[in-house]
Short mmCIF file of C-alpha atoms and ligand atoms in Angstrom, two decimals:
data_model
loop_
_atom_site.label_atom_id
_atom_site.label_comp_id
_atom_site.label_asym_id
_atom_site.label_seq_id
_atom_site.Cartn_x
_atom_site.Cartn_y
_atom_site.Cartn_z
CA UNK A 1 -13.02 14.72 16.43
CA UNK A 2 -10.96 12.01 16.31
CA UNK A 3 -13.05 8.76 14.78
CA UNK A 4 -12.57 5.55 14.25
CA UNK A 5 -10.38 4.21 10.96
CA UNK A 6 -12.13 1.42 9.77
CA UNK A 7 -12.19 1.59 5.91
CA UNK A 8 -9.97 2.18 4.08
CA UNK A 9 -9.09 3.13 -0.18
CA UNK A 10 -6.53 0.26 -2.05
CA UNK A 11 -5.78 2.57 -5.12
CA UNK A 12 -5.67 -0.42 -7.81
CA UNK A 13 -5.72 0.93 -11.28
CA UNK A 14 -2.24 1.74 -12.36
CA UNK A 15 -1.35 -0.29 -15.42
CA UNK A 16 2.02 -1.83 -14.42
CA UNK A 17 4.15 -0.86 -17.46
CA UNK A 18 7.48 -1.53 -15.63
CA UNK A 19 6.67 -5.21 -15.25
CA UNK A 20 6.21 -5.64 -18.28
CA UNK A 21 5.69 -8.20 -20.26
CA UNK A 22 3.45 -9.86 -17.08
CA UNK A 23 0.71 -7.23 -16.78
CA UNK A 24 -0.62 -7.34 -19.95
CA UNK A 25 -2.77 -9.95 -18.95
CA UNK A 26 -1.85 -10.22 -14.77
CA UNK A 27 -2.48 -6.82 -12.78
CA UNK A 28 0.35 -6.24 -10.79
CA UNK A 29 -0.76 -6.28 -7.09
CA UNK A 30 -1.63 -9.86 -8.28
CA UNK A 31 1.65 -10.95 -8.92
CA UNK A 32 2.98 -12.74 -5.86
CA UNK A 33 5.75 -12.77 -3.31
CA UNK A 34 6.08 -16.70 -2.72
CA UNK A 35 2.58 -17.71 -2.95
CA UNK A 36 0.34 -14.90 -1.94
CA UNK A 37 -0.54 -11.94 -4.33
CA UNK A 38 0.87 -8.20 -3.73
CA UNK A 39 -2.82 -7.12 -3.10
CA UNK A 40 -2.89 -9.79 0.51
CA UNK A 41 -0.17 -8.96 2.30
CA UNK A 42 -2.25 -5.44 2.17
CA UNK A 43 -4.84 -6.61 2.85
CA UNK A 44 -3.89 -8.65 5.64
CA UNK A 45 -2.16 -5.68 7.04
CA UNK A 46 -5.66 -3.63 7.12
CA UNK A 47 -7.36 -6.42 8.13
CA UNK A 48 -4.96 -6.07 11.53
CA UNK A 49 -5.47 -2.35 11.57
CA UNK A 50 -8.65 -2.44 12.04
CA UNK A 51 -9.91 -1.93 8.78
CA UNK A 52 -13.70 -3.03 7.87
CA UNK A 53 -14.33 -2.10 4.74
CA UNK A 54 -12.47 -2.30 1.75
CA UNK A 55 -12.20 -0.18 -1.60
CA UNK A 56 -10.48 -1.47 -4.62
CA UNK A 57 -9.80 1.84 -7.58
CA UNK A 58 -9.94 0.15 -10.00
CA UNK A 59 -9.64 0.14 -13.97
CA UNK A 60 -10.21 -1.98 -17.14
CA UNK A 61 -8.09 -5.42 -17.25
CA UNK A 62 -8.08 -6.20 -12.84
CA UNK A 63 -11.12 -8.89 -13.48
CA UNK A 64 -8.44 -11.29 -11.90
CA UNK A 65 -8.91 -9.13 -8.84
CA UNK A 66 -11.86 -9.25 -8.06
CA UNK A 67 -12.24 -13.09 -8.92
CA UNK A 68 -9.50 -13.02 -6.29
CA UNK A 69 -12.02 -12.44 -3.37
CA UNK A 70 -14.57 -14.31 -4.57
CA UNK A 71 -15.34 -17.67 -3.50
CA UNK A 72 -15.09 -19.88 -5.79
CA UNK A 73 -17.08 -23.15 -4.56
CA UNK A 74 -15.59 -25.46 -7.74
CA UNK A 75 -12.08 -26.09 -6.04
CA UNK A 76 -13.51 -25.46 -2.85
CA UNK A 77 -15.50 -28.68 -2.81
CA UNK A 78 -12.56 -29.80 -5.10
CA UNK A 79 -10.46 -29.95 -2.06
CA UNK A 80 -12.88 -30.37 0.39
CA UNK A 81 -13.40 -33.97 -1.90
CA UNK A 82 -9.52 -34.83 -1.34
CA UNK A 83 -9.80 -33.93 1.97
CA UNK A 84 -7.29 -31.39 1.71
CA UNK A 85 -7.82 -29.25 5.05
CA UNK A 86 -4.41 -27.04 5.61
CA UNK A 87 -5.37 -25.12 1.83
CA UNK A 88 -8.72 -25.19 2.74
CA UNK A 89 -7.89 -23.06 5.15
CA UNK A 90 -5.15 -20.64 3.45
CA UNK A 91 -7.93 -19.63 1.04
CA UNK A 92 -9.55 -18.47 3.99
CA UNK A 93 -7.98 -15.34 3.36
CA UNK A 94 -9.48 -14.23 1.06
CA UNK A 95 -12.84 -14.60 2.65
CA UNK A 96 -14.10 -11.34 2.63
CA UNK A 97 -17.84 -10.44 4.61
CA UNK A 98 -20.45 -10.10 1.79
CA UNK A 99 -20.77 -6.11 0.85
CA UNK A 100 -17.36 -5.37 3.00
CA UNK A 101 -15.38 -4.71 -0.34
CA UNK A 102 -16.60 -2.51 -3.28
CA UNK A 103 -15.10 -1.94 -6.64
CA UNK A 104 -14.93 1.65 -8.14
CA UNK A 105 -13.17 2.45 -12.07
CA UNK A 106 -11.39 5.45 -12.35
CA UNK A 107 -12.09 6.38 -16.44
CA UNK A 108 -9.35 8.35 -16.91
CA UNK A 109 -5.67 7.27 -14.96
CA UNK A 110 -5.86 11.05 -14.20
CA UNK A 111 -3.05 10.19 -10.74
CA UNK A 112 -2.95 9.00 -7.39
CA UNK A 113 -5.29 12.25 -5.93
CA UNK A 114 -7.94 11.29 -8.87
CA UNK A 115 -7.89 8.03 -7.55
CA UNK A 116 -8.37 8.73 -4.12
CA UNK A 117 -11.08 10.85 -4.87
CA UNK A 118 -13.39 9.00 -6.78
CA UNK A 119 -14.38 6.81 -3.77
CA UNK A 120 -15.94 9.66 -2.45
CA UNK A 121 -18.91 9.02 -1.39
CA UNK A 122 -18.37 5.68 -0.46
CA UNK A 123 -15.64 6.91 2.32
CA UNK A 124 -18.55 10.50 2.89
CA UNK A 125 -17.20 11.75 6.27
CA UNK A 126 -15.17 10.01 8.12
CA UNK A 127 -11.21 9.92 8.33
CA UNK A 128 -9.69 6.96 6.36
CA UNK A 129 -6.43 5.10 5.09
CA UNK A 130 -5.28 4.91 1.84
CA UNK A 131 -2.70 2.06 1.21
CA UNK A 132 -0.43 1.60 -2.20
CA UNK A 133 -0.14 -2.24 -2.32
CA UNK A 134 3.38 -1.93 -4.63
CA UNK A 135 4.83 -1.02 -0.89
CA UNK A 136 5.29 -4.26 1.04
CA UNK A 137 6.06 -3.57 4.57
CA UNK A 138 6.99 -5.72 6.61
CA UNK A 139 7.43 -5.76 10.90
CA UNK A 140 5.89 -7.08 14.15
CA UNK A 141 3.32 -4.41 14.15
CA UNK A 142 2.15 -4.01 10.58
CA UNK A 143 1.87 -1.01 9.51
CA UNK A 144 -0.99 0.34 9.36
CA UNK A 145 -1.93 -0.89 12.78
CA UNK A 146 1.09 1.18 14.35
CA UNK A 147 0.30 4.67 12.24
CA UNK A 148 -3.75 3.77 13.46
CA UNK A 149 -2.65 3.78 17.43
CA UNK A 150 -0.78 6.98 16.76
CA UNK A 151 -3.98 9.05 15.01
CA UNK A 152 -5.82 7.62 17.63
CA UNK A 153 -3.35 9.71 19.98
CA UNK A 154 -3.13 12.84 17.37
CA UNK A 155 -5.49 12.72 15.35
CA UNK A 156 -5.86 14.55 11.61
CA UNK A 157 -3.75 13.59 8.45
CA UNK A 158 -1.11 10.96 9.13
CA UNK A 159 1.76 9.83 6.05
CA UNK A 160 4.40 6.79 7.07
CA UNK A 161 7.42 8.33 6.62
CA UNK A 162 11.08 7.14 5.58
CA UNK A 163 14.37 8.84 4.84
CA UNK A 164 16.12 8.52 1.33
CA UNK A 165 19.03 8.39 -0.18
CA UNK A 166 18.92 12.94 -1.27
CA UNK A 167 18.97 10.96 -5.14
CA UNK A 168 16.08 9.28 -4.55
CA UNK A 169 13.45 11.87 -3.69
CA UNK A 170 12.15 12.59 -6.85
CA UNK A 171 9.91 9.61 -6.85
CA UNK A 172 8.52 9.83 -3.97
CA UNK A 173 6.33 12.98 -1.82
CA UNK A 174 8.70 14.34 0.74
CA UNK A 175 8.19 16.22 3.57
CA UNK A 176 9.23 19.55 5.22
CA UNK A 177 9.73 18.95 8.70
CA UNK A 178 8.08 21.91 10.61
CA UNK A 179 9.39 19.85 14.42
CA UNK A 180 10.64 16.46 14.65
CA UNK A 181 10.26 14.49 17.49
CA UNK A 182 10.59 10.94 16.73
CA UNK A 183 8.19 8.77 15.42
CA UNK A 184 6.19 11.31 15.10
CA UNK A 185 6.73 14.37 12.84
CA UNK A 186 4.49 17.83 12.32
CA UNK A 187 4.75 18.23 8.55
CA UNK A 188 4.87 22.09 6.85
CA UNK A 189 4.50 21.24 3.83
CA UNK A 190 4.78 18.52 1.03
CA UNK A 191 6.30 18.32 -2.40
CA UNK A 192 5.31 15.29 -5.32
CA UNK A 193 9.07 13.82 -6.61
CA UNK A 194 11.23 17.02 -5.88
CA UNK A 195 14.65 17.19 -7.17
CA UNK A 196 17.58 16.79 -4.87
CA UNK A 197 18.41 19.89 -5.13
CA UNK A 198 14.46 20.79 -4.61
CA UNK A 199 13.53 18.44 -1.81
CA UNK A 200 12.99 20.63 1.78
CA UNK A 201 14.23 16.98 3.21
CA UNK A 202 14.93 13.50 2.72
CA UNK A 203 11.72 12.04 4.63
CA UNK A 204 9.66 10.66 1.48
CA UNK A 205 5.78 9.40 1.71
CA UNK A 206 5.52 5.83 2.19
CA UNK A 207 2.25 4.20 0.56
CA UNK A 208 0.14 4.36 4.06
CA UNK A 209 -2.13 7.46 4.79
CA UNK A 210 -4.60 8.02 7.24
CA UNK A 211 -6.51 10.53 5.83
CA UNK A 212 -9.17 13.15 7.17
CA UNK A 213 -12.78 13.85 4.70
CA UNK A 214 -10.85 17.82 4.23
CA UNK A 215 -8.71 15.86 1.98
CA UNK A 216 -11.30 14.64 -0.40
CA UNK A 217 -13.39 18.26 -0.04
CA UNK A 218 -9.23 18.93 -1.00
CA UNK A 219 -9.22 16.44 -4.16
CA UNK A 220 -12.31 18.31 -5.57
CA UNK A 221 -10.52 21.15 -7.32
CA UNK A 222 -9.08 18.23 -9.17
CA UNK A 223 -6.08 20.60 -9.60
CA UNK A 224 -3.33 19.47 -12.29
CA UNK A 225 0.36 19.35 -9.28
CA UNK A 226 4.15 17.01 -10.65
CA UNK A 227 3.92 15.62 -13.87
CA UNK A 228 0.09 17.33 -15.06
CA UNK A 229 -0.96 14.38 -12.15
CA UNK A 230 -3.72 15.41 -9.64
CA UNK A 231 -1.37 13.91 -6.82
CA UNK A 232 -2.85 12.88 -3.32
CA UNK A 233 0.40 14.65 -2.16
CA UNK A 234 -0.23 18.37 -2.83
CA UNK A 235 -4.55 18.17 -1.68
CA UNK A 236 -2.48 16.52 2.38
CA UNK A 237 -0.01 20.11 2.13
CA UNK A 238 -3.20 22.19 1.74
CA UNK A 239 -4.69 20.71 4.72
CA UNK A 240 -2.05 22.41 6.10
CA UNK A 241 -2.57 26.31 5.11
CA UNK A 242 -5.98 26.00 6.85
CA UNK A 243 -5.27 24.38 10.45
CA UNK A 244 -5.76 20.33 9.98
CA UNK A 245 -2.19 19.04 10.74
CA UNK A 246 -0.48 16.29 8.78
CA UNK A 247 2.13 14.64 10.15
CA UNK A 248 5.06 12.41 9.05
CA UNK A 249 4.85 8.51 10.71
CA UNK A 250 8.61 7.19 11.28
CA UNK A 251 7.16 3.13 10.97
CA UNK A 252 9.05 0.29 12.27
CA UNK A 253 8.62 -1.99 10.10
CA UNK A 254 11.24 -2.45 6.09
CA UNK A 255 9.85 -1.30 2.88
CA UNK A 256 9.84 -3.21 0.03
CA UNK A 257 9.55 -0.85 -3.28
CA UNK A 258 7.54 -3.30 -5.28
CA UNK A 259 6.29 -1.65 -8.09
CA UNK A 260 9.96 -1.75 -9.14
CA UNK A 261 12.26 -5.31 -9.65
CA UNK A 262 14.83 -4.64 -7.71
CA UNK A 263 12.37 -4.16 -4.94
CA UNK A 264 10.33 -6.83 -6.06
CA UNK A 265 13.37 -10.17 -5.84
CA UNK A 266 14.99 -8.43 -2.53
CA UNK A 267 10.78 -8.97 -1.16
CA UNK A 268 10.79 -12.03 -2.80
CA UNK A 269 14.11 -13.80 -0.78
CA UNK A 270 12.65 -11.43 2.16
CA UNK A 271 9.78 -13.02 2.90
CA UNK A 272 10.49 -17.20 1.27
CA UNK A 273 13.18 -16.88 3.87
CA UNK A 274 11.49 -16.20 6.95
CA UNK A 275 9.17 -18.81 6.05
CA UNK A 276 10.28 -21.46 7.58
CA UNK A 277 9.66 -24.22 5.33
CA UNK A 278 11.92 -22.94 1.96
CA UNK A 279 14.08 -21.28 4.80
CA UNK A 280 17.07 -23.45 4.79
CA UNK A 281 17.08 -24.50 0.67
CA UNK A 282 16.63 -20.86 0.44
CA UNK A 283 19.19 -19.67 2.49
CA UNK A 284 22.13 -22.53 1.33
CA UNK A 285 20.98 -21.94 -2.25
CA UNK A 286 21.36 -18.13 -1.57
CA UNK A 287 25.02 -19.04 0.32
CA UNK A 288 26.31 -21.17 -2.59
CA UNK A 289 25.45 -18.60 -5.32
CA UNK A 290 27.40 -15.87 -3.40
CA UNK A 291 30.83 -18.60 -2.97
CA UNK A 292 30.66 -19.59 -6.29
CA UNK A 293 30.24 -15.45 -7.28
CA UNK A 294 33.11 -14.30 -5.28
CA UNK A 295 35.88 -17.34 -6.76
CA UNK A 296 34.65 -16.24 -10.01
CA UNK A 297 35.46 -12.77 -9.36
C1 G1P B 301 2.85 7.56 -5.14
C2 G1P B 301 2.89 8.84 -4.46
C3 G1P B 301 4.26 9.54 -3.88
C4 G1P B 301 4.36 8.87 -2.81
C5 G1P B 301 4.34 6.71 -3.80
C6 G1P B 301 5.16 6.00 -2.29
O1 G1P B 301 4.09 7.80 -6.46
O2 G1P B 301 2.25 9.93 -5.07
O3 G1P B 301 3.65 10.63 -2.93
O4 G1P B 301 5.99 8.97 -1.82
O5 G1P B 301 3.16 6.95 -3.97
O6 G1P B 301 5.04 4.60 -2.67
P1 G1P B 301 3.74 6.52 -7.11
O7 G1P B 301 5.20 5.63 -6.43
O8 G1P B 301 2.98 6.25 -7.11
O9 G1P B 301 4.80 7.01 -8.44
#
């Protein structure tokens, strides 16, 4: 039976060590692309897909995230007094309906599967989405919205998928393709972070999932997988054997790996160029440094 997807889990407990020293005091999900934190992009995408309940799996040191989605009466009063209606409007993106957002602590860093499992009681017996805010996807239609539309047709578990260079498979969950139907792929198996020579394909899992509650039951076993962690990939793959289908969804948007510095910088440039008020100045600057670089060679 296919049901509506209204809940999403945002695993945000990671230490963000790749961005130290910044992440010593700033959660990486609060790091900004232009003027919006990574988490805002994920929340906007979730809302567009019809998500009504937002579950954050957090850890120590993430209180800035909770504050971000809270009302800030002093700031709002000040902006109102100064007649800054545009800025007040901008703040609306951070508004959350009372009770729509929940924070659960992951007490131990035992892996992505464990983080998702921490939210099991809030999900109960419904299909749900998982969004990894490190993966920022720009596209005409938000990625999760495309996936929800696909889910309404197919049911089952759906993971966002994208071809990666073979030497990069060791950074991703990788799909074993059973049937390839273009944008939808029926999956026959999944491997977490395989070496290039062991990867079943180069179709990698990107951080958007729509999952059946059976995956939470698989996670109950808390089995360790790759890197000694409890892997979400393994819990999804386990469904294949019990005939709950798993699909890979080749989304149309452009994905930025904001968990890496190079990806974060690329996203900053791309999102900067997509802003009409910044485009000309930024493009001019980029053009200039490329010319200078060429001349120097
Ligand atoms: C996680 C998942 C992996 C997936 C990736 C997408 O890995 O475990 O299967 O391909 O996200 O970004 P992580 O990047 O947290 O190591």
